[in-house]
Tab-separated table of C-alpha atoms in Angstrom:
chain	number	residue	atom	x	y	z
A	1	MET	CA	-55.174	165.883	86.935
A	2	TRP	CA	-57.938	162.940	87.188
A	3	ARG	CA	-60.700	164.488	89.091
A	4	PRO	CA	-63.937	162.186	90.360
A	5	ILE	CA	-67.277	163.144	89.174
A	6	ASN	CA	-70.675	160.949	89.981
A	7	VAL	CA	-72.812	158.904	87.431
A	8	PRO	CA	-75.710	159.739	86.303
A	9	LEU	CA	-74.308	162.979	85.665
A	10	SER	CA	-76.137	166.095	86.602
A	11	ARG	CA	-76.754	168.310	83.987
A	12	LYS	CA	-74.412	170.606	85.764
A	13	ASP	CA	-71.425	168.215	85.374
A	14	ILE	CA	-72.297	167.676	81.788
A	15	LEU	CA	-72.128	171.258	80.897
A	16	ARG	CA	-68.960	172.108	83.018
A	17	LEU	CA	-66.885	169.237	81.520
A	18	SER	CA	-65.043	169.920	78.550
A	19	CYS	CA	-62.861	168.259	75.573
A	20	GLY	CA	-59.794	166.424	77.062
A	21	ASP	CA	-60.774	166.500	80.731
A	22	LYS	CA	-59.685	163.288	82.632
A	23	VAL	CA	-62.265	162.081	85.020
A	24	LEU	CA	-62.614	159.301	87.500
A	25	LEU	CA	-66.271	158.277	87.180
A	26	ASN	CA	-68.209	156.844	90.017
A	27	GLY	CA	-71.709	155.702	90.278
A	28	TYR	CA	-73.866	153.658	88.155
A	29	VAL	CA	-73.658	152.728	84.135
A	30	TYR	CA	-75.170	150.286	81.953
A	31	THR	CA	-73.446	148.116	79.712
A	32	ALA	CA	-74.432	147.739	76.242
A	33	ARG	CA	-72.965	146.613	72.520
A	34	ASP	CA	-74.070	145.855	69.411
A	35	MET	CA	-76.798	143.430	69.596
A	36	ALA	CA	-78.213	145.104	72.694
A	37	HIS	CA	-78.280	148.460	70.654
A	38	ARG	CA	-80.085	146.763	67.650
A	39	ARG	CA	-82.930	145.656	70.122
A	40	PHE	CA	-83.059	148.896	71.505
A	41	PHE	CA	-83.717	150.431	68.444
A	42	THR	CA	-86.166	148.060	67.071
A	43	ALA	CA	-87.899	148.653	70.392
A	44	LEU	CA	-88.203	152.409	69.896
A	45	GLN	CA	-89.437	152.209	66.282
A	46	LYS	CA	-92.299	149.679	67.549
A	47	ASN	CA	-92.792	152.463	70.538
A	48	LYS	CA	-92.321	149.912	73.161
A	49	LYS	CA	-90.494	150.547	76.257
A	50	LEU	CA	-86.714	149.464	76.538
A	51	PRO	CA	-85.951	146.720	79.256
A	52	VAL	CA	-84.379	149.482	81.257
A	53	SER	CA	-84.852	153.588	81.495
A	54	LEU	CA	-81.869	154.652	79.876
A	55	LYS	CA	-83.220	158.538	80.816
A	56	GLY	CA	-80.300	160.149	82.220
A	57	GLN	CA	-78.378	157.413	82.275
A	58	VAL	CA	-74.744	156.538	80.949
A	59	VAL	CA	-74.105	153.650	78.301
A	60	TYR	CA	-70.828	151.489	78.694
A	61	TYR	CA	-69.716	149.929	75.323
A	62	THR	CA	-68.618	146.805	76.658
A	63	GLY	CA	-68.897	142.917	76.748
A	64	PRO	CA	-67.005	141.393	79.452
A	65	THR	CA	-65.292	138.210	79.645
A	66	PRO	CA	-67.118	135.826	82.129
A	67	ALA	CA	-66.371	136.460	85.865
A	68	PRO	CA	-64.163	133.827	87.209
A	69	ARG	CA	-64.523	132.480	90.583
A	70	GLY	CA	-64.973	134.668	93.598
A	71	ARG	CA	-64.576	137.621	91.325
A	72	ILE	CA	-67.367	140.398	90.442
A	73	ILE	CA	-66.575	140.578	86.617
A	74	GLY	CA	-64.158	139.651	84.000
A	75	ALA	CA	-61.792	141.710	81.514
A	76	CYS	CA	-64.143	144.541	81.055
A	77	GLY	CA	-62.617	147.385	78.622
A	78	PRO	CA	-64.167	149.048	75.804
A	79	THR	CA	-64.981	148.374	72.529
A	80	THR	CA	-65.364	150.670	69.694
A	81	SER	CA	-67.713	153.210	69.780
A	82	SER	CA	-68.276	153.813	65.918
A	83	ARG	CA	-70.276	150.644	65.496
A	84	MET	CA	-72.873	152.228	67.854
A	85	ASP	CA	-73.352	155.085	65.615
A	86	SER	CA	-76.473	154.466	63.567
A	87	PHE	CA	-78.272	153.764	66.923
A	88	THR	CA	-76.949	156.483	69.399
A	89	PRO	CA	-78.641	159.542	67.918
A	90	VAL	CA	-81.668	158.135	68.688
A	91	LEU	CA	-80.842	156.799	72.176
A	92	LEU	CA	-79.731	160.488	72.840
A	93	LYS	CA	-83.114	161.939	71.960
A	94	SER	CA	-84.796	159.494	74.108
A	95	GLY	CA	-82.871	160.816	76.754
A	96	LEU	CA	-79.686	158.968	77.443
A	97	LYS	CA	-76.728	161.431	78.501
A	98	GLY	CA	-73.646	159.767	78.119
A	99	THR	CA	-71.619	156.984	76.370
A	100	ILE	CA	-68.236	155.300	77.015
A	101	GLY	CA	-66.524	153.425	74.567
A	102	LYS	CA	-63.344	153.909	72.453
A	103	GLY	CA	-62.468	155.705	69.226
A	104	GLU	CA	-63.998	158.330	66.753
A	105	ARG	CA	-67.748	158.736	66.399
A	106	SER	CA	-69.746	159.987	62.988
A	107	ILE	CA	-70.859	163.042	62.686
A	108	GLU	CA	-74.290	162.577	63.006
A	109	THR	CA	-73.352	161.326	66.476
A	110	VAL	CA	-71.339	164.503	67.275
A	111	ARG	CA	-74.262	166.597	65.998
A	112	ALA	CA	-76.684	164.451	68.313
A	113	ILE	CA	-74.339	164.982	71.384
A	114	LYS	CA	-74.615	168.463	71.074
A	115	LYS	CA	-78.106	168.808	70.272
A	116	TYR	CA	-79.304	166.881	73.089
A	117	LYS	CA	-76.526	168.068	75.814
A	118	ALA	CA	-74.752	164.970	76.135
A	119	ILE	CA	-70.942	163.599	76.361
A	120	TYR	CA	-69.139	161.130	75.109
A	121	PHE	CA	-66.089	159.655	77.065
A	122	VAL	CA	-63.306	157.050	76.208
A	123	THR	CA	-61.271	154.962	78.515
A	124	VAL	CA	-58.204	152.698	77.815
A	125	GLY	CA	-59.309	150.161	74.908
A	126	GLY	CA	-57.404	146.930	75.602
A	127	ALA	CA	-56.798	147.527	79.360
A	128	GLY	CA	-59.955	144.811	80.471
A	129	ALA	CA	-58.007	143.131	83.640
A	130	TYR	CA	-57.055	146.915	84.856
A	131	LEU	CA	-60.727	148.515	84.442
A	132	ALA	CA	-62.214	145.219	86.116
A	133	GLY	CA	-60.681	146.612	89.555
A	134	CYS	CA	-62.879	149.738	89.009
A	135	VAL	CA	-66.010	147.423	88.922
A	136	VAL	CA	-67.559	146.912	92.579
A	137	GLU	CA	-70.754	145.378	91.426
A	138	ALA	CA	-72.314	143.811	88.534
A	139	ARG	CA	-75.473	142.603	87.851
A	140	VAL	CA	-77.310	141.221	84.449
A	141	ILE	CA	-80.488	142.888	84.368
A	142	ALA	CA	-81.757	142.553	80.728
A	143	TYR	CA	-81.087	140.190	77.321
A	144	ARG	CA	-79.555	137.628	79.065
A	145	ASP	CA	-79.519	135.219	76.288
A	146	LEU	CA	-76.831	137.369	74.484
A	147	GLY	CA	-74.103	136.526	76.971
A	148	PRO	CA	-71.313	139.005	77.163
A	149	GLU	CA	-73.674	141.316	75.170
A	150	ALA	CA	-76.222	141.042	78.153
A	151	ILE	CA	-77.052	144.549	79.969
A	152	PHE	CA	-75.166	144.836	83.001
A	153	ARG	CA	-75.768	147.325	85.453
A	154	LEU	CA	-72.237	148.096	86.925
A	155	LYS	CA	-71.469	150.084	89.827
A	156	ILE	CA	-67.989	151.600	89.160
A	157	ARG	CA	-65.402	153.338	91.400
A	158	ASP	CA	-62.895	155.884	89.711
A	159	LEU	CA	-63.297	154.072	86.272
A	160	PRO	CA	-60.935	156.466	84.741
A	161	VAL	CA	-62.344	158.166	81.290
A	162	ILE	CA	-61.395	161.295	78.879
A	163	VAL	CA	-63.640	163.259	77.790
A	164	ALA	CA	-63.568	163.205	74.183
A	165	ILE	CA	-66.689	165.094	72.889
A	166	ASP	CA	-68.168	167.547	75.092
A	167	SER	CA	-71.587	169.158	75.261
A	168	SER	CA	-70.646	171.816	73.028
A	169	GLY	CA	-69.515	169.281	70.371
A	170	MET	CA	-66.208	169.791	70.795
A	171	ASP	CA	-64.467	166.583	69.249
A	172	ILE	CA	-61.032	165.582	70.654
A	173	PHE	CA	-60.251	163.716	67.557
A	174	ASN	CA	-61.389	166.211	65.005
A	175	LYS	CA	-59.345	168.777	66.652
A	176	ARG	CA	-56.270	166.783	66.400
A	177	LYS	CA	-56.959	166.240	62.751
A	178	LYS	CA	-57.720	170.382	62.521
B	1	MET	CA	-47.927	111.786	66.607
B	2	ASP	CA	-50.959	111.709	68.370
B	3	VAL	CA	-53.645	114.229	68.088
B	4	LYS	CA	-53.791	114.384	71.863
B	5	GLN	CA	-50.642	116.198	71.860
B	6	ILE	CA	-51.506	118.855	69.576
B	7	GLU	CA	-54.886	119.432	71.334
B	8	LYS	CA	-53.024	120.085	74.695
B	9	ALA	CA	-50.455	122.399	73.161
B	10	VAL	CA	-53.016	124.478	71.573
B	11	GLU	CA	-54.789	124.683	74.772
B	12	GLN	CA	-51.845	125.672	76.698
B	13	LEU	CA	-50.847	128.320	73.833
B	14	CYS	CA	-54.397	130.045	74.325
B	15	LEU	CA	-54.168	130.282	77.817
B	16	LYS	CA	-50.787	131.872	78.069
B	17	ALA	CA	-51.710	134.049	75.183
B	18	ASN	CA	-54.483	135.880	77.131
B	19	PHE	CA	-52.637	136.167	80.036
B	20	TYR	CA	-48.910	137.057	79.101
B	21	LEU	CA	-48.264	139.805	76.695
B	22	ARG	CA	-45.614	139.124	74.252
B	23	LYS	CA	-42.611	140.147	75.916
B	24	ASP	CA	-41.599	142.201	73.042
B	25	VAL	CA	-44.590	144.126	72.877
B	26	ALA	CA	-44.231	144.880	76.824
B	27	ARG	CA	-40.760	146.068	76.434
B	28	ALA	CA	-42.171	148.382	73.692
B	29	LEU	CA	-44.503	149.771	75.812
B	30	LYS	CA	-42.280	150.476	78.212
B	31	HIS	CA	-40.159	152.525	76.170
B	32	ALA	CA	-43.357	154.251	74.555
B	33	LEU	CA	-44.032	155.658	78.247
B	34	LYS	CA	-40.330	156.940	78.054
B	35	ILE	CA	-40.590	158.533	74.814
B	36	GLU	CA	-44.229	159.640	74.952
B	37	THR	CA	-44.593	163.312	75.653
B	38	SER	CA	-48.318	163.860	75.760
B	39	SER	CA	-49.731	163.974	79.338
B	40	THR	CA	-52.724	161.951	78.469
B	41	GLY	CA	-50.865	159.373	76.380
B	42	LYS	CA	-48.756	158.974	79.357
B	43	GLU	CA	-51.631	158.210	81.266
B	44	ILE	CA	-52.751	155.706	78.926
B	45	LEU	CA	-49.402	153.543	78.402
B	46	LYS	CA	-49.226	153.806	82.683
B	47	ILE	CA	-52.480	152.103	82.490
B	48	LEU	CA	-51.729	149.371	79.903
B	49	ILE	CA	-48.344	148.753	81.684
B	50	GLU	CA	-50.180	148.339	84.840
B	51	ASN	CA	-52.916	146.085	82.872
B	52	GLU	CA	-50.292	143.954	81.846
B	53	ALA	CA	-49.094	143.227	85.466
B	54	ILE	CA	-52.405	142.055	86.380
B	55	ALA	CA	-52.942	139.955	83.709
B	56	ARG	CA	-49.514	138.279	84.234
B	57	ARG	CA	-50.702	136.946	87.622
B	58	ARG	CA	-53.669	135.418	85.785
B	59	ILE	CA	-55.864	137.275	87.601
B	60	LEU	CA	-57.995	138.184	84.653
B	61	PRO	CA	-57.427	138.200	80.918
B	62	LEU	CA	-55.635	141.184	79.265
B	63	CYS	CA	-58.301	142.411	77.076
B	64	GLN	CA	-62.157	141.248	77.267
B	65	ASP	CA	-61.727	140.688	73.393
B	66	THR	CA	-59.808	137.394	73.996
B	67	GLY	CA	-60.227	137.259	70.127
B	68	MET	CA	-60.504	134.735	67.484
B	69	VAL	CA	-57.952	132.088	67.384
B	70	ILE	CA	-55.940	132.370	64.361
B	71	VAL	CA	-53.603	129.189	64.544
B	72	PHE	CA	-50.446	128.453	61.940
B	73	LEU	CA	-49.880	124.726	62.010
B	74	GLU	CA	-46.247	124.047	60.429
B	75	ILE	CA	-46.671	120.247	59.672
B	76	GLY	CA	-43.581	118.272	58.919
B	77	GLN	CA	-44.196	115.980	55.765
B	78	GLY	CA	-42.576	113.242	57.713
B	79	VAL	CA	-45.051	113.271	60.458
B	80	ARG	CA	-47.455	110.625	60.916
B	81	ILE	CA	-50.802	111.718	62.849
B	82	LYS	CA	-53.044	109.288	64.304
B	83	GLY	CA	-55.864	109.491	66.885
B	84	GLY	CA	-58.448	111.648	64.820
B	85	SER	CA	-58.766	114.684	62.758
B	86	ILE	CA	-56.283	117.411	63.556
B	87	GLU	CA	-58.495	120.264	62.836
B	88	LYS	CA	-60.845	118.937	65.834
B	89	ALA	CA	-57.945	118.539	68.004
B	90	VAL	CA	-56.934	121.932	67.715
B	91	ASN	CA	-60.729	123.539	67.937
B	92	ARG	CA	-60.895	121.159	71.297
B	93	GLY	CA	-57.721	122.632	72.763
B	94	ALA	CA	-59.002	126.072	72.014
B	95	ALA	CA	-62.456	125.520	73.270
B	96	ARG	CA	-60.882	123.808	76.727
B	97	ALA	CA	-58.726	126.951	76.978
B	98	TYR	CA	-61.522	129.548	76.631
B	99	ARG	CA	-63.654	127.726	78.875
B	100	ARG	CA	-60.592	127.067	81.605
B	101	GLY	CA	-59.470	130.579	81.601
B	102	SER	CA	-63.045	132.031	81.562
B	103	PHE	CA	-62.186	133.948	78.389
B	104	ARG	CA	-65.360	135.321	76.265
B	105	ALA	CA	-66.945	133.094	73.493
B	106	SER	CA	-66.977	135.794	70.797
B	107	VAL	CA	-67.300	133.647	67.793
B	108	VAL	CA	-70.727	133.115	65.974
B	109	LYS	CA	-71.538	129.941	64.098
B	110	ASP	CA	-73.005	131.689	60.788
B	111	PRO	CA	-71.882	135.261	60.054
B	112	LEU	CA	-75.395	136.528	59.115
B	113	ILE	CA	-77.536	134.385	61.674
B	114	ARG	CA	-75.018	135.265	64.139
B	115	ILE	CA	-75.836	132.598	67.069
B	116	ASN	CA	-72.508	132.159	69.293
B	117	THR	CA	-71.041	129.140	69.478
B	118	GLY	CA	-70.223	129.123	73.138
B	119	ASN	CA	-66.676	128.181	73.229
B	120	ASN	CA	-64.951	130.572	70.919
B	121	THR	CA	-64.609	127.893	68.114
B	122	PRO	CA	-64.045	127.153	65.410
B	123	VAL	CA	-60.671	128.757	65.263
B	124	VAL	CA	-58.795	129.821	61.771
B	125	ILE	CA	-56.647	127.471	60.755
B	126	HIS	CA	-53.406	127.899	58.255
B	127	THR	CA	-51.555	124.998	57.460
B	128	LYS	CA	-48.411	124.759	55.584
B	129	ILE	CA	-46.772	121.652	54.948
B	130	VAL	CA	-42.821	121.512	55.112
B	131	PRO	CA	-39.849	119.255	55.081
B	132	GLY	CA	-39.143	117.671	58.303
B	133	ALA	CA	-40.575	115.490	61.072
B	134	ARG	CA	-41.875	118.089	63.615
B	135	ILE	CA	-45.091	120.444	63.890
B	136	LYS	CA	-44.704	123.765	64.984
B	137	ILE	CA	-47.882	125.506	66.182
B	138	HIS	CA	-48.372	129.353	66.456
B	139	VAL	CA	-51.416	130.649	68.227
B	140	THR	CA	-52.318	134.123	68.003
B	141	PRO	CA	-55.734	135.345	69.262
B	142	LYS	CA	-57.207	138.537	67.263
B	143	GLY	CA	-59.100	140.918	68.805
B	144	PHE	CA	-61.955	142.609	66.301
B	145	GLY	CA	-61.383	146.100	67.147
B	146	SER	CA	-58.128	146.213	65.334
B	147	GLU	CA	-59.445	143.206	62.774
B	148	ASN	CA	-62.327	145.587	61.663
B	149	MET	CA	-59.530	148.151	60.322
B	150	SER	CA	-57.368	145.964	58.407
B	151	SER	CA	-57.497	146.319	54.648
B	152	ILE	CA	-56.199	145.075	51.720
B	153	SER	CA	-55.401	146.403	48.335
B	154	MET	CA	-54.691	145.360	44.718
B	155	LEU	CA	-51.895	147.970	43.864
B	156	LYS	CA	-50.453	148.651	40.405
B	157	PRO	CA	-47.168	147.013	39.523
B	158	THR	CA	-45.805	150.427	38.689
B	159	ALA	CA	-46.500	151.911	42.033
B	160	ARG	CA	-43.618	153.490	43.652
B	161	GLN	CA	-42.846	152.867	47.297
B	162	ASP	CA	-44.554	156.239	48.414
B	163	GLU	CA	-47.799	155.157	47.025
B	164	ILE	CA	-47.739	151.931	48.970
B	165	ILE	CA	-46.931	154.094	52.342
B	166	ASP	CA	-49.558	156.418	51.281
B	167	TYR	CA	-52.092	153.514	51.455
B	168	ILE	CA	-50.760	152.350	54.733
B	169	LEU	CA	-51.279	155.809	56.317
B	170	ASP	CA	-54.465	156.007	54.808
B	171	VAL	CA	-55.444	152.570	56.681
B	172	VAL	CA	-53.659	153.379	59.608
B	173	LYS	CA	-55.703	157.495	59.904
B	174	LYS	CA	-58.885	155.340	58.990
B	175	ALA	CA	-58.459	153.111	61.477
B	176	GLY	CA	-57.773	156.364	63.929
B	177	GLY	CA	-58.402	155.706	67.881
B	178	LYS	CA	-60.707	152.408	67.227
B	179	ALA	CA	-57.972	149.827	66.790
B	180	CYS	CA	-56.733	150.819	70.077
B	181	PRO	CA	-53.285	152.484	69.375
B	182	PRO	CA	-50.337	152.349	69.887
B	183	ILE	CA	-50.855	149.720	67.134
B	184	ILE	CA	-48.504	147.027	65.519
B	185	LEU	CA	-48.472	146.547	61.548
B	186	GLY	CA	-48.305	143.377	60.013
B	187	ILE	CA	-47.869	144.130	56.135
B	188	GLY	CA	-48.066	141.117	53.445
B	189	ILE	CA	-47.221	142.532	50.273
B	190	GLY	CA	-47.212	140.071	46.792
B	191	GLY	CA	-48.821	136.735	46.130
B	192	THR	CA	-52.426	136.829	45.330
B	193	MET	CA	-55.183	138.691	47.261
B	194	GLU	CA	-55.730	135.624	49.549
B	195	LYS	CA	-52.186	135.178	49.973
B	196	ALA	CA	-51.375	138.816	50.817
B	197	GLY	CA	-53.885	138.686	53.553
B	198	VAL	CA	-52.227	135.868	55.170
B	199	LEU	CA	-48.754	136.818	55.040
B	200	SER	CA	-50.144	140.247	56.977
B	201	LYS	CA	-51.036	137.937	59.950
B	202	GLU	CA	-47.865	135.779	59.528
B	203	ALA	CA	-45.918	138.847	59.710
B	204	LEU	CA	-47.074	140.006	63.313
B	205	LEU	CA	-46.027	136.733	64.246
B	206	ARG	CA	-42.293	138.164	64.289
B	207	PRO	CA	-41.071	140.043	67.613
B	208	ILE	CA	-41.314	143.319	66.789
B	209	ASP	CA	-37.975	144.291	67.851
B	210	ARG	CA	-36.134	141.694	65.440
B	211	SER	CA	-35.035	143.216	62.235
B	212	ASN	CA	-36.187	141.681	59.134
B	213	PRO	CA	-33.691	139.884	57.291
B	214	LYS	CA	-34.102	141.386	54.323
B	215	LYS	CA	-32.137	144.459	54.042
B	216	HIS	CA	-34.746	146.524	51.635
B	217	LEU	CA	-37.688	145.644	53.609
B	218	MET	CA	-35.929	146.734	57.208
B	219	LYS	CA	-35.676	150.212	55.552
B	220	LEU	CA	-39.278	150.125	54.407
B	221	GLU	CA	-40.118	148.834	57.910
B	222	ARG	CA	-38.391	151.869	59.341
B	223	GLU	CA	-39.686	154.400	56.752
B	224	ILE	CA	-43.339	153.166	57.465
B	225	LEU	CA	-42.804	153.574	61.366
B	226	LYS	CA	-41.427	157.141	61.302
B	227	ARG	CA	-44.295	158.164	58.834
B	228	VAL	CA	-47.075	156.346	60.998
B	229	ASN	CA	-46.015	158.080	64.065
B	230	GLY	CA	-45.472	161.364	62.678
B	231	LEU	CA	-49.348	161.254	61.946
B	232	GLY	CA	-49.748	162.039	65.751
B	233	LEU	CA	-52.412	160.235	66.746
B	234	GLY	CA	-50.876	159.022	69.711
B	235	PRO	CA	-52.402	156.142	72.254
B	236	MET	CA	-55.710	155.320	71.982
B	237	GLY	CA	-55.867	158.319	69.213
B	238	LEU	CA	-56.167	161.011	71.644
B	239	GLY	CA	-52.820	162.810	70.319
B	240	GLY	CA	-49.125	161.765	71.061
B	241	LYS	CA	-46.057	160.516	69.417
B	242	VAL	CA	-46.300	156.986	70.026
B	243	THR	CA	-49.220	155.720	67.335
B	244	CYS	CA	-47.101	152.564	66.259
B	245	LEU	CA	-45.072	149.922	68.400
B	246	GLY	CA	-43.578	147.717	65.394
B	247	VAL	CA	-43.526	147.063	61.672
B	248	ASN	CA	-43.445	143.963	60.395
B	249	ILE	CA	-43.167	142.888	56.505
B	250	LEU	CA	-43.434	139.515	54.851
B	251	THR	CA	-43.280	139.268	51.011
B	252	TYR	CA	-44.146	136.833	48.342
B	253	PRO	CA	-43.365	136.775	44.608
B	254	THR	CA	-46.582	138.036	42.620
B	255	HIS	CA	-47.504	138.755	38.768
B	256	ILE	CA	-46.413	141.057	36.574
B	257	ALA	CA	-49.855	142.744	36.341
B	258	GLY	CA	-50.150	143.179	40.299
B	259	LEU	CA	-49.003	144.437	43.784
B	260	PRO	CA	-50.941	142.888	46.461
B	261	VAL	CA	-50.941	144.864	49.833
B	262	ALA	CA	-52.615	143.744	52.838
B	263	VAL	CA	-52.303	145.841	56.363
B	264	SER	CA	-53.173	143.759	59.379
B	265	LEU	CA	-53.823	145.868	62.260
B	266	SER	CA	-53.123	144.640	65.729
B	267	CYS	CA	-53.958	146.509	68.589
B	268	HIS	CA	-51.369	146.790	71.544
B	269	ALA	CA	-52.666	143.430	72.907
B	270	LEU	CA	-50.762	141.511	70.258
B	271	ARG	CA	-50.925	138.000	72.128
B	272	GLY	CA	-49.674	134.794	70.949
B	273	GLY	CA	-46.862	131.894	71.315
B	274	LYS	CA	-45.539	129.165	69.402
B	275	ILE	CA	-44.032	125.491	70.311
B	276	VAL	CA	-42.886	122.894	68.187
B	277	LEU	CA	-43.593	119.512	68.742
């Protein structure tokens, strides 16, 4: 049912994955949520470099709780993806290949996912404690001043996600709504 | 009564709320797994049940969004409070819990300037003065994925029950997978605009498996629950039978010209607890 796949994603994997597939992600992702997106966006507008290259990468929308002593990371479930919608097409254009969050995306984002052959996964909102168990390494690499909204590089093992929008633009939420 | 007692109580309630899912909700999730037919929906519910068990061992909070803390204070008019400000005591208690529990500080000082206060305070306090000589404290941390999808509408006084239900269904549809379904609906009907809003939050305090004592509201709750689950949104909005775990309604008298209806959406991680001092 659930099948493992590596991140960053290969082009072949992106094209092969389709809406509704259940996948366990293994490898590296970057976290970013509202404020980090606003900073990315401003940087791109000014033709400045991002603090981390997102080319070919996958971004996980999460703002973890602080790691208790002896643990790698705190609770780290997904936050609502649609808040990032106004920034996502630009990031996809600049090379971002995948996003992980929860809930529906705007039509502009769906179109951009199709256009740039990217992918959108959802994971289980509210399962912060469970999902923390899928993180084997966590390091803040930029925007430390943003606290929980800083950019972390996470090494993940078997993070359960479901393909919500595939590279052909098929959207699990709209399919359901008909 | 010394404010220190209140401070301590709030601290304990905040700690407990973020590690232990409400028992009524935990039971509802287990029942949901039995009746859900979508395979993806079942997988999600299994993960949520496992998540509850991990958090219960106080390893990590249930959700990374440890919420903005809402505190309902019922203060008996016979109570004399000493030792300082009750509001400050409540905030000190919450701040200590969020530090001790390694919970996320999610509150910004100014909604426009947006600098994090670093300790998840201030909390939102609703105070009621009641007869008696006790203080009842109810703490419920509210995550904002679902809070962002909450809504209020000033319906016409002549609105039929169907129009009220349609409005609520619209709110749930718009929320879709964003509010972390299966959701719980707190509905406030009547009063004024702000009264309905507070009622909708207060409604969430009632265990979802305890029937509404008012018969007409109990019937309305069941009807709404049936219709919401008929939407087919399912766990995380990916399709399924279980969209909503419970509907709680509270009402208040209102004006001849109006019918305020407020809907507080809660994600499945409905947290909270109370104590009487």
